[in-house]
Coordinates of C-alpha atoms in Angstrom, one line a residue:
M1 CA -23.5 4.5 40.4
R2 CA -22.9 8.3 41.2
Q3 CA -24.5 11.5 40.1
S4 CA -22.2 14.3 38.2
R5 CA -23.0 17.7 36.7
Q6 CA -22.8 16.1 33.8
G7 CA -25.0 12.8 34.4
F8 CA -24.3 9.3 36.0
Y9 CA -21.4 7.2 35.5
P10 CA -20.4 4.3 37.3
C11 CA -18.7 3.9 40.4
T12 CA -16.2 0.7 39.2
K13 CA -15.1 -0.3 36.1
L14 CA -16.7 -2.7 33.7
S15 CA -14.6 -6.2 33.5
P16 CA -13.3 -7.0 30.1
H17 CA -15.7 -9.9 29.4
A18 CA -18.6 -7.6 30.3
A19 CA -17.7 -4.9 28.1
P20 CA -17.4 -5.9 24.4
T21 CA -20.8 -7.3 24.4
F22 CA -22.5 -4.1 26.1
I23 CA -23.7 -5.8 29.6
L24 CA -23.9 -2.5 31.7
M25 CA -27.9 -2.5 31.6
C26 CA -29.4 -0.1 33.6
E27 CA -33.4 0.6 34.3
Q28 CA -34.4 4.1 34.6
I29 CA -37.4 4.5 37.3
T30 CA -38.4 7.9 37.5
M31 CA -39.9 8.7 40.8
K32 CA -41.2 12.1 42.3
K33 CA -38.5 13.6 39.7
T34 CA -35.3 11.5 40.7
I35 CA -33.8 8.9 38.3
V36 CA -32.7 5.7 40.0
L37 CA -30.2 3.6 38.0
V38 CA -30.1 0.0 39.3
D39 CA -27.2 -1.7 38.2
R40 CA -28.3 -5.5 37.1
T41 CA -24.4 -6.3 35.2
N42 CA -24.1 -8.7 38.5
Q43 CA -27.0 -10.7 37.9
V44 CA -26.9 -14.1 36.3
G45 CA -29.6 -14.3 34.6
F46 CA -30.0 -11.0 33.2
L47 CA -26.6 -11.4 31.4
S48 CA -27.6 -14.7 30.1
K49 CA -30.4 -13.2 28.5
A50 CA -29.1 -10.5 27.0
R51 CA -25.9 -12.5 25.7
R52 CA -28.8 -14.8 24.1
R53 CA -30.3 -11.5 22.6
L54 CA -27.5 -10.3 21.0
T55 CA -26.4 -13.7 19.7
C56 CA -29.6 -14.2 17.9
V57 CA -29.5 -10.7 16.3
N58 CA -26.0 -11.4 14.7
I59 CA -27.4 -14.7 13.7
C60 CA -30.4 -13.3 12.0
A61 CA -28.1 -10.6 10.1
A62 CA -25.8 -13.0 9.0
L63 CA -28.4 -15.3 7.8
V64 CA -29.9 -12.2 5.7
L65 CA -26.4 -11.2 4.5
L66 CA -25.8 -14.9 3.3
C67 CA -29.3 -14.6 1.4
I68 CA -28.4 -11.8 -0.4
A69 CA -24.0 -12.3 -1.1
L70 CA -24.0 -15.6 -2.2
P71 CA -26.0 -15.5 -5.5
L72 CA -25.2 -11.5 -5.9
N73 CA -21.2 -12.9 -5.3
V74 CA -22.0 -15.9 -8.1
G75 CA -24.0 -12.9 -10.3
V76 CA -21.0 -10.8 -10.3
A77 CA -18.5 -13.3 -11.1
I78 CA -20.7 -14.2 -14.1
A79 CA -20.8 -11.1 -15.4
S80 CA -17.3 -10.3 -15.1
G81 CA -16.1 -13.0 -17.4
V82 CA -14.8 -15.3 -14.7
P83 CA -15.8 -18.7 -13.2
P84 CA -18.2 -18.4 -10.3
E85 CA -16.5 -19.9 -7.6
F86 CA -14.4 -16.8 -8.1
G87 CA -17.0 -14.4 -6.7
I88 CA -17.8 -16.6 -4.0
M89 CA -14.2 -16.7 -2.7
S90 CA -13.7 -13.2 -2.9
G91 CA -17.1 -12.7 -0.8
V92 CA -15.6 -15.1 1.4
I93 CA -12.3 -13.4 1.7
A94 CA -14.0 -10.1 2.5
S95 CA -15.9 -11.3 5.1
L96 CA -13.3 -13.5 7.0
V97 CA -10.4 -10.9 6.2
S98 CA -11.6 -7.6 5.4
G99 CA -14.2 -7.8 8.1
I100 CA -11.8 -8.3 10.9
F101 CA -9.8 -5.3 10.0
S102 CA -13.1 -2.8 8.8
S103 CA -13.6 -0.1 11.0
S104 CA -17.4 -0.2 10.6
A105 CA -20.0 -2.4 12.0
Y106 CA -21.9 -1.8 8.9
L107 CA -19.8 -2.2 6.1
I108 CA -20.2 -5.1 4.3
S109 CA -17.5 -5.7 1.3
G110 CA -17.6 -8.4 -1.7
P111 CA -17.6 -8.7 -5.5
D112 CA -19.5 -5.5 -6.5
A113 CA -21.5 -5.0 -9.8
G114 CA -20.3 -1.7 -10.9
I115 CA -16.5 -3.2 -9.9
G116 CA -17.6 -6.3 -11.9
V117 CA -18.0 -3.9 -15.4
L118 CA -13.9 -2.7 -14.6
V119 CA -13.1 -6.3 -14.3
L120 CA -14.5 -7.1 -17.3
E121 CA -12.9 -4.7 -19.1
V122 CA -9.6 -5.4 -17.5
I123 CA -10.0 -8.8 -18.8
R124 CA -11.1 -8.3 -21.9
K125 CA -7.7 -5.7 -22.8
Y126 CA -5.0 -7.8 -20.6
G127 CA -6.2 -11.4 -20.1
I128 CA -7.5 -13.0 -16.8
Q129 CA -3.5 -14.4 -16.3
N130 CA -2.9 -10.6 -15.7
L131 CA -6.0 -10.2 -13.5
G132 CA -4.5 -11.1 -10.0
A133 CA -1.3 -8.9 -10.7
I134 CA -3.3 -5.9 -11.0
V135 CA -5.7 -7.0 -8.3
L136 CA -2.7 -6.9 -6.3
T137 CA -1.1 -4.0 -6.9
A138 CA -4.1 -2.2 -6.3
G139 CA -4.5 -3.8 -2.9
L140 CA -1.4 -2.5 -2.1
I141 CA -1.7 0.7 -3.1
Q142 CA -5.0 0.9 -0.9
I143 CA -3.0 0.3 2.0
A144 CA -0.1 2.7 1.0
L145 CA -3.1 5.2 0.7
G146 CA -4.4 4.3 4.4
L147 CA -1.0 3.9 6.1
S148 CA -0.1 7.7 4.9
S149 CA -3.5 9.0 6.1
S150 CA -4.7 9.8 2.2
A151 CA -8.3 8.6 2.7
K152 CA -9.0 12.6 3.1
W153 CA -7.9 13.5 -0.3
F154 CA -11.3 11.7 -1.9
K155 CA -13.2 14.0 -0.2
A156 CA -12.2 16.9 -2.6
L157 CA -13.0 15.2 -5.5
S158 CA -16.2 16.5 -7.0
P159 CA -19.4 14.9 -5.9
A160 CA -20.7 15.4 -10.0
L161 CA -17.8 13.6 -10.9
I162 CA -18.3 10.8 -8.1
N163 CA -21.8 10.5 -9.1
G164 CA -21.5 10.2 -12.8
M165 CA -18.6 7.6 -12.2
L166 CA -21.2 5.3 -10.6
A167 CA -23.9 6.1 -13.0
G168 CA -22.0 5.0 -15.9
M169 CA -21.3 1.9 -13.8
G170 CA -24.9 1.4 -13.3
L171 CA -25.6 2.3 -16.7
L172 CA -22.9 -0.7 -17.8
I173 CA -24.3 -3.2 -15.7
I174 CA -27.2 -2.6 -17.2
F175 CA -26.5 -2.4 -20.8
T176 CA -24.4 -5.5 -20.6
Q177 CA -26.6 -7.6 -18.3
F178 CA -29.4 -7.2 -20.1
H179 CA -27.9 -9.4 -23.1
I180 CA -27.3 -12.1 -20.6
M181 CA -30.8 -11.9 -19.5
L182 CA -31.9 -13.0 -22.5
D183 CA -29.5 -16.2 -23.0
D184 CA -27.9 -13.8 -25.8
T185 CA -23.8 -12.6 -25.5
P186 CA -23.0 -9.4 -24.6
K187 CA -21.0 -7.2 -27.5
E188 CA -17.7 -6.0 -26.6
S189 CA -18.2 -2.3 -25.5
G190 CA -21.0 -0.7 -23.4
L191 CA -22.5 1.5 -26.2
M192 CA -22.4 -1.6 -28.4
N193 CA -24.5 -3.0 -25.8
M194 CA -27.0 0.1 -25.5
V195 CA -27.0 0.1 -29.2
L196 CA -28.4 -3.5 -29.7
I197 CA -30.8 -3.8 -27.2
P198 CA -33.7 -3.3 -29.7
E199 CA -32.2 -6.1 -31.9
T200 CA -31.7 -8.5 -29.2
V201 CA -35.5 -7.9 -28.0
I202 CA -36.7 -8.2 -31.4
K203 CA -34.8 -11.4 -31.6
T204 CA -35.7 -12.4 -28.6
F205 CA -39.6 -12.3 -28.6
S206 CA -39.8 -13.0 -32.8
A207 CA -38.6 -16.7 -32.1
A208 CA -40.8 -19.8 -31.6
N209 CA -42.4 -19.8 -27.7
G210 CA -39.7 -23.1 -26.9
S211 CA -36.6 -21.3 -27.7
A212 CA -34.1 -20.7 -24.9
Q213 CA -34.0 -17.6 -25.5
F214 CA -37.7 -16.7 -25.0
L215 CA -38.0 -19.1 -22.3
A216 CA -35.1 -16.8 -20.6
A217 CA -36.8 -13.7 -21.3
V218 CA -40.1 -15.1 -19.5
L219 CA -38.1 -15.8 -16.9
S220 CA -35.9 -12.8 -16.6
I221 CA -39.5 -10.9 -16.8
S222 CA -41.2 -13.1 -13.5
A223 CA -38.0 -12.1 -12.0
I224 CA -38.2 -8.8 -12.2
T225 CA -41.7 -8.6 -11.3
I226 CA -41.5 -10.7 -8.1
A227 CA -38.4 -8.7 -6.9
V228 CA -40.8 -4.9 -7.6
L229 CA -43.9 -6.7 -6.1
W230 CA -42.1 -8.4 -3.2
T231 CA -40.8 -5.1 -2.1
R232 CA -43.7 -3.2 -1.7
F233 CA -46.5 -5.7 -1.2
A234 CA -44.6 -8.2 1.1
P235 CA -46.2 -8.6 4.9
G236 CA -44.6 -6.9 7.9
K237 CA -42.5 -9.8 8.9
L238 CA -41.8 -11.4 6.0
R239 CA -40.3 -8.1 4.1
S240 CA -37.4 -8.7 5.9
I241 CA -36.5 -11.7 3.7
P242 CA -34.6 -10.1 0.8
N243 CA -36.4 -10.1 -2.3
V244 CA -33.2 -11.4 -4.2
L245 CA -33.3 -14.4 -2.0
V246 CA -37.3 -15.0 -2.8
T247 CA -37.0 -14.0 -6.6
I248 CA -34.3 -17.0 -6.9
I249 CA -35.7 -19.3 -5.0
A250 CA -39.2 -18.6 -7.0
I251 CA -37.7 -18.9 -10.3
S252 CA -35.0 -21.6 -9.9
S253 CA -37.9 -24.0 -8.8
V254 CA -40.1 -23.1 -11.9
A255 CA -37.2 -24.0 -14.1
Y256 CA -36.3 -27.1 -12.2
W257 CA -39.9 -28.5 -11.7
L258 CA -40.8 -27.6 -15.9
K259 CA -37.2 -28.8 -17.2
L260 CA -36.7 -25.5 -18.8
P261 CA -33.9 -25.6 -21.6
V262 CA -32.2 -22.4 -20.1
N263 CA -28.5 -22.3 -19.2
L264 CA -28.0 -23.0 -15.6
V265 CA -24.9 -21.7 -13.3
D266 CA -22.1 -23.4 -13.9
F267 CA -20.1 -24.2 -10.3
P268 CA -17.5 -26.7 -10.0
T269 CA -17.5 -29.4 -7.2
N270 CA -13.5 -28.0 -6.6
L271 CA -13.5 -24.8 -5.8
T272 CA -9.8 -24.6 -6.3
Q273 CA -9.5 -26.2 -9.7
N274 CA -9.7 -23.1 -11.9
L275 CA -7.2 -21.2 -9.2
T276 CA -4.0 -20.1 -10.3
P277 CA -1.9 -18.3 -7.5
L278 CA 0.1 -15.4 -8.5
T279 CA 3.9 -16.4 -8.8
V280 CA 6.5 -13.7 -8.3
S281 CA 8.3 -13.7 -11.3
N282 CA 4.8 -12.8 -13.0
F283 CA 4.1 -10.2 -10.6
I284 CA 7.5 -8.2 -11.2
N285 CA 7.0 -8.9 -15.2
C286 CA 3.5 -7.1 -15.1
L287 CA 5.1 -4.1 -12.6
N288 CA 7.1 -3.9 -15.5
K289 CA 4.3 -3.3 -17.9
P290 CA 2.8 0.6 -17.7
E291 CA -0.5 -0.3 -18.9
I292 CA -0.8 -3.0 -16.0
L293 CA 0.1 -0.4 -13.5
T294 CA -2.2 2.4 -14.9
A295 CA -5.2 -0.3 -14.7
A296 CA -4.1 -0.9 -11.2
F297 CA -4.5 2.7 -9.8
M298 CA -8.1 3.2 -11.9
L299 CA -9.1 0.1 -10.0
A300 CA -7.6 1.2 -6.3
F301 CA -9.3 4.7 -7.2
V302 CA -12.4 3.3 -7.9
C303 CA -12.7 0.9 -5.0
S304 CA -11.3 3.4 -2.7
A305 CA -13.9 6.2 -3.7
Q306 CA -16.4 3.5 -3.8
S307 CA -16.1 2.1 -0.4
L308 CA -15.3 5.4 1.5
I309 CA -19.0 6.8 0.0
T310 CA -20.0 3.9 1.1
L311 CA -18.8 4.2 4.6
T312 CA -19.9 7.9 4.8
A313 CA -23.6 7.2 3.9
L314 CA -23.8 4.4 6.6
D315 CA -22.0 5.7 9.4
P316 CA -22.1 9.8 9.6
Q317 CA -20.0 10.2 12.5
A318 CA -16.9 8.6 10.1
S319 CA -17.2 12.0 7.9
R320 CA -16.2 13.9 11.4
G321 CA -12.5 12.3 11.0
N322 CA -10.1 10.7 8.6
T323 CA -9.0 7.1 11.5
K324 CA -12.2 5.1 10.2
H325 CA -11.5 6.1 6.8
D326 CA -7.6 5.2 6.8
R327 CA -8.1 2.1 8.5
E328 CA -11.0 1.2 5.9
L329 CA -8.2 1.6 3.2
I330 CA -6.2 -1.0 4.9
A331 CA -8.7 -3.3 5.4
Q332 CA -9.8 -3.1 1.9
G333 CA -6.4 -3.1 0.8
I334 CA -5.7 -6.3 2.6
G335 CA -8.5 -8.1 1.0
N336 CA -7.5 -7.2 -1.9
A337 CA -4.0 -7.9 -2.1
I338 CA -4.9 -11.2 -0.9
C339 CA -7.5 -11.8 -3.7
G340 CA -4.5 -10.3 -5.9
F341 CA -2.5 -13.2 -4.8
L342 CA -5.4 -16.0 -5.8
G343 CA -6.2 -14.7 -8.8
I344 CA -9.9 -13.7 -8.3
L345 CA -12.1 -10.6 -8.5
P346 CA -11.1 -7.8 -6.3
I347 CA -13.4 -6.4 -3.4
V348 CA -15.5 -3.2 -2.4
G349 CA -17.9 -1.8 0.3
V350 CA -21.3 -2.9 -0.8
L351 CA -24.3 -0.7 -0.2
L352 CA -26.8 -3.2 -0.5
R353 CA -25.5 -5.7 1.8
S354 CA -24.4 -3.1 4.6
V355 CA -27.6 -1.4 4.7
A356 CA -29.6 -5.0 5.0
N357 CA -26.7 -5.6 7.6
K358 CA -27.5 -2.0 9.3
Q359 CA -31.2 -2.7 9.5
N360 CA -31.0 -6.1 11.0
G361 CA -29.6 -4.7 14.2
A362 CA -25.5 -5.3 13.9
T363 CA -23.5 -3.9 16.6
D364 CA -20.0 -5.1 15.8
N365 CA -18.4 -7.2 12.9
T366 CA -19.8 -10.6 14.1
P367 CA -22.3 -11.1 11.5
N368 CA -20.0 -9.7 8.5
I369 CA -17.5 -12.7 9.8
L370 CA -20.2 -15.1 10.0
H371 CA -22.4 -15.0 6.9
G372 CA -18.7 -15.4 5.0
A373 CA -18.1 -19.1 7.6
L374 CA -21.9 -20.0 6.7
M375 CA -21.2 -19.3 3.0
L376 CA -18.0 -21.4 3.0
A377 CA -20.7 -24.3 4.5
V378 CA -22.8 -23.9 2.0
I379 CA -20.7 -24.4 -1.4
F380 CA -19.1 -27.1 0.6
L381 CA -22.0 -28.7 1.8
A382 CA -24.8 -27.8 -0.9
P383 CA -23.2 -27.1 -4.0
Q384 CA -25.9 -28.9 -5.9
L385 CA -28.2 -25.4 -4.9
L386 CA -26.4 -23.2 -7.2
K387 CA -26.3 -25.2 -10.0
A388 CA -30.1 -25.3 -9.9
I389 CA -30.2 -21.0 -10.5
P390 CA -30.7 -19.9 -13.8
S391 CA -28.1 -17.7 -15.2
C392 CA -30.7 -15.4 -17.1
V393 CA -32.0 -14.9 -13.1
L394 CA -29.2 -13.6 -11.7
S395 CA -28.6 -11.2 -14.6
A396 CA -31.8 -10.0 -14.3
T397 CA -30.9 -9.3 -10.5
L398 CA -28.2 -7.3 -11.3
V399 CA -30.2 -5.4 -14.1
L400 CA -32.5 -4.5 -11.5
I401 CA -29.7 -3.4 -9.1
G402 CA -28.1 -1.4 -11.6
Y403 CA -31.4 0.7 -12.4
R404 CA -31.9 1.4 -9.0
M405 CA -28.2 2.3 -8.5
V406 CA -28.7 5.1 -11.1
S407 CA -32.1 5.8 -10.2
N408 CA -30.9 7.2 -6.8
I409 CA -28.3 9.1 -8.7
F410 CA -30.4 10.7 -10.3
G411 CA -32.4 11.6 -7.7
Q412 CA -29.3 13.1 -5.9
I413 CA -28.3 15.5 -9.0
K414 CA -31.7 17.6 -9.1
G415 CA -30.1 20.4 -7.4
Y416 CA -26.9 20.3 -8.9
E417 CA -26.0 23.7 -11.0
R418 CA -25.6 23.8 -14.8
G419 CA -21.7 23.0 -14.5
E420 CA -21.8 20.3 -12.2
L421 CA -24.8 18.6 -14.7
M422 CA -22.2 19.6 -17.6
I423 CA -19.6 17.3 -15.6
F424 CA -21.7 14.5 -14.5
A425 CA -23.0 14.4 -17.9
L426 CA -19.7 14.1 -19.9
T427 CA -18.2 11.4 -17.4
T428 CA -21.4 9.0 -17.9
S429 CA -21.4 9.7 -21.4
A430 CA -17.6 8.8 -22.1
I431 CA -17.8 5.8 -19.6
I432 CA -20.5 4.5 -22.0
A433 CA -18.8 5.7 -25.1
T434 CA -15.2 4.4 -24.4
N435 CA -14.6 2.7 -21.2
L436 CA -14.4 2.8 -17.6
F437 CA -10.8 4.4 -17.2
T438 CA -11.5 7.0 -20.1
G439 CA -14.6 7.7 -18.8
V440 CA -13.5 9.4 -15.6
L441 CA -10.7 10.8 -16.9
I442 CA -12.5 12.7 -19.0
G443 CA -14.6 13.7 -16.1
F444 CA -11.6 14.5 -13.9
V445 CA -10.2 17.0 -16.8
V446 CA -13.5 18.3 -17.3
A447 CA -14.3 18.9 -13.4
A448 CA -10.7 20.4 -13.0
A449 CA -11.3 22.7 -16.0
K450 CA -14.6 24.0 -14.7
A451 CA -12.8 24.9 -11.0
F452 CA -9.8 26.5 -13.0
F453 CA -12.8 28.8 -14.8
V454 CA -14.7 29.4 -11.5
L455 CA -11.4 30.1 -9.5
S456 CA -10.3 32.5 -12.6
N457 CA -13.1 34.1 -13.5
L458 CA -13.9 37.8 -13.0
D459 CA -16.8 39.5 -14.0
I460 CA -16.5 43.4 -14.2
H461 CA -19.1 46.1 -14.2
V462 CA -18.9 49.5 -14.6
Q463 CA -21.5 51.9 -13.4
K464 CA -21.1 55.8 -14.9
S465 CA -22.4 59.0 -13.6
N466 CA -22.8 61.4 -15.9
D467 CA -23.7 64.3 -13.3
S468 CA -20.9 64.0 -10.9
G469 CA -18.1 62.1 -13.3
V470 CA -17.8 59.2 -10.7
V471 CA -17.3 55.8 -12.1
T472 CA -17.7 52.8 -10.3
L473 CA -15.8 49.2 -11.2
Y474 CA -17.4 46.3 -9.6
L475 CA -15.1 43.2 -9.3
S476 CA -16.4 39.8 -8.4
G477 CA -15.0 36.6 -9.0
A478 CA -11.2 36.1 -9.1
A479 CA -8.6 38.8 -10.5
T480 CA -5.9 36.5 -11.6
F481 CA -3.9 37.0 -14.7
V482 CA -5.8 35.2 -16.8
A483 CA -8.1 38.2 -16.2
L484 CA -5.6 41.0 -17.5
P485 CA -6.9 41.6 -20.9
Q486 CA -10.6 41.6 -19.4
L487 CA -9.3 44.5 -17.0
T488 CA -7.1 46.3 -19.0
E489 CA -9.6 46.8 -21.6
V490 CA -11.9 48.7 -19.2
L491 CA -9.8 50.5 -17.6
G492 CA -8.8 51.8 -20.8
E493 CA -12.4 52.8 -21.6
I494 CA -12.2 55.2 -18.3
A495 CA -11.3 58.8 -19.5
D496 CA -9.0 61.0 -17.6
D497 CA -9.9 63.4 -15.1
Q498 CA -12.9 60.8 -13.6
L499 CA -13.4 59.8 -10.2
L500 CA -13.0 55.8 -10.1
H501 CA -14.4 53.8 -7.2
L502 CA -12.9 50.4 -7.2
N503 CA -15.6 48.1 -5.1
L504 CA -14.3 44.7 -4.4
D505 CA -17.2 43.8 -2.1
N506 CA -17.8 40.3 -4.3
L507 CA -13.9 39.6 -5.1
R508 CA -12.5 36.8 -3.7
Y509 CA -9.1 36.6 -4.8
M510 CA -6.3 39.3 -6.4
D511 CA -3.3 38.3 -7.3
H512 CA 0.0 40.5 -8.1
A513 CA -0.4 41.0 -11.8
C514 CA -3.8 42.5 -11.6
L515 CA -2.7 44.5 -8.1
Q516 CA 0.6 45.7 -10.2
Q517 CA -2.3 46.5 -13.4
L518 CA -4.2 48.7 -11.1
T519 CA -0.9 50.6 -9.5
Q520 CA 0.1 51.4 -13.1
W521 CA -3.4 52.1 -14.7
E522 CA -3.2 54.4 -10.8
R523 CA -0.1 56.5 -11.8
Q524 CA -0.8 57.3 -15.6
H525 CA -4.5 58.3 -14.5
K526 CA -5.2 62.2 -13.5
G527 CA -7.7 61.6 -11.2
K528 CA -8.5 59.5 -7.9
L529 CA -8.6 56.1 -7.2
F530 CA -10.9 55.2 -4.3
I531 CA -10.4 51.2 -3.7
D532 CA -13.4 49.8 -1.2
W533 CA -12.0 46.6 0.7
E534 CA -14.0 46.9 4.0
Q535 CA -16.4 43.5 3.0
S536 CA -13.7 41.8 0.2
P537 CA -11.8 38.9 1.9
T538 CA -8.8 39.7 -0.4
D539 CA -5.6 41.2 1.5
I540 CA -5.2 44.1 -1.3
H541 CA -5.1 46.4 1.9
T542 CA -2.5 44.8 3.6
L543 CA -0.2 45.6 0.8
P544 CA 2.5 48.8 1.6
R545 CA 1.3 51.2 -1.1
Y546 CA -2.7 50.8 -0.7
A547 CA -2.3 50.9 2.9
R548 CA -0.5 54.1 3.2
R549 CA -2.4 57.1 3.7
P550 CA -3.2 59.4 0.2
R551 CA -0.1 61.8 -0.8
V552 CA -1.0 65.6 -0.1
R553 CA 1.0 68.3 -2.0
P554 CA 1.9 71.9 0.0
G555 CA -1.3 73.7 0.4
E556 CA -3.8 71.0 -0.6
R557 CA -5.9 70.1 2.7
Q558 CA -5.9 66.2 4.2
E559 CA -9.0 64.6 4.2
P560 CA -9.3 62.1 7.0
R561 CA -8.8 58.2 5.8
K562 CA -12.6 56.2 5.9
S563 CA -12.3 53.0 7.3
G564 CA -11.8 50.4 4.9
V565 CA -11.2 52.7 1.8
A566 CA -8.1 53.8 0.0
I567 CA -7.6 57.0 -1.7
L568 CA -4.9 57.4 -4.7
D569 CA -4.2 61.3 -5.7
N570 CA -2.1 61.8 -8.6
T571 CA -3.4 65.1 -9.2

């Protein structure tokens, strides 16, 4: 190692085998204010120990991901109205395919409860036979967005719109899964699910103690209680075990031991028995239907927005450029294209799994890929374990996830202004009252209308001085053609022979229509017009008419021009 002004750099290059695993290990020994770097890359024992430590970290992270992802994939599939194996197969593809192309070492993709709400809505409208075409088209759209470097445009979306969308998805998860949690059938819309919750609760707890609904309610309440208590009071070393895994193992063991008559997960022995791969003819037929394309664009938008938001939250370095975002869209698109071809659930970047992966010390995509391989091994070697899980426990877990999702979002919107809160509330309410697509569309229209109002709003304040006969006009906001009636009315109230001082300190923009109106008014006015642009960001002073010196009549003294002030005299 040699020393330079910037620091230390190696004398020789690392070998290709040592670089990927970060083998360059140095000791810093402080002695008499001198740092001595000891290169141990050539010591075989040290290298093997580092590799073993890295392998152990990757395996532990993969096991934690497996414990979180496996039950949630099954739960999301059931909540989406598709067979349970669809969720597992989507999780495997997200791990083994998207994980390889992903730009982040932390981001873990798979079926998500929020996307499950959209899938359930798509299946109800267009049938499960069209799910594959919609997911495949959404994947192709994501690939096109990534290849065209269009990920940056998702940063232009209003945070209130995105948070409103996520909050609406979280509330739909709660309202829908609450009925399944009590072994009841969910209703057709989110609004009906919300309204009929009291009726379901009364029906459940008014039944006999031995009824299936009552037992499911007891198991669900116990599951939520165990998950909350484990998160808060688990010992230090055991806290790394996911509360989802602890809850499912505990409740499933009790249900199996007591032989309780509750609904269990219906998991088939053959994973491919319900698969219907998409054919070229069916795909072309679906593309000819505008409603299918609309659903695909909506799915691509929601999946892309959620994945990029998760990526930015996990990796702050990703927000400095667009390369990671574009590559992540391509990775997500490849995974969704394969899922669409198989006719299974779409995938998206999931925050819960990604945070667990980061907290367990992942440094590359090895845990992501490894947990997918372990998932395949479990469902092939021990599918009976999945058949022992009560469905109500998975729904209770999803209800808890939806609650945490909504509570986190409500914590983020505390600093929003009134206009942003209106966008958030309208988006969330519209999603619950109608559906996800209509709700997001309404939120987008409201956000665009609010932006148009802010950009075109002009605030005019008139200050008159009776003694000197000077009228000061303060303009703030944006002076566009929309504000012409307001500006004309105010100018019409100013009497002749008065000195008008136009203050533009807080004016962000002035278009040609308003400038022309001021010019015409100045021509008809018999006094002087002072325009102060010194602190204004507008370019009004660059226009020829306002950049010239004031006109001077014969015998009249020429006034020196002040910096930043245009003097127009029509006397």
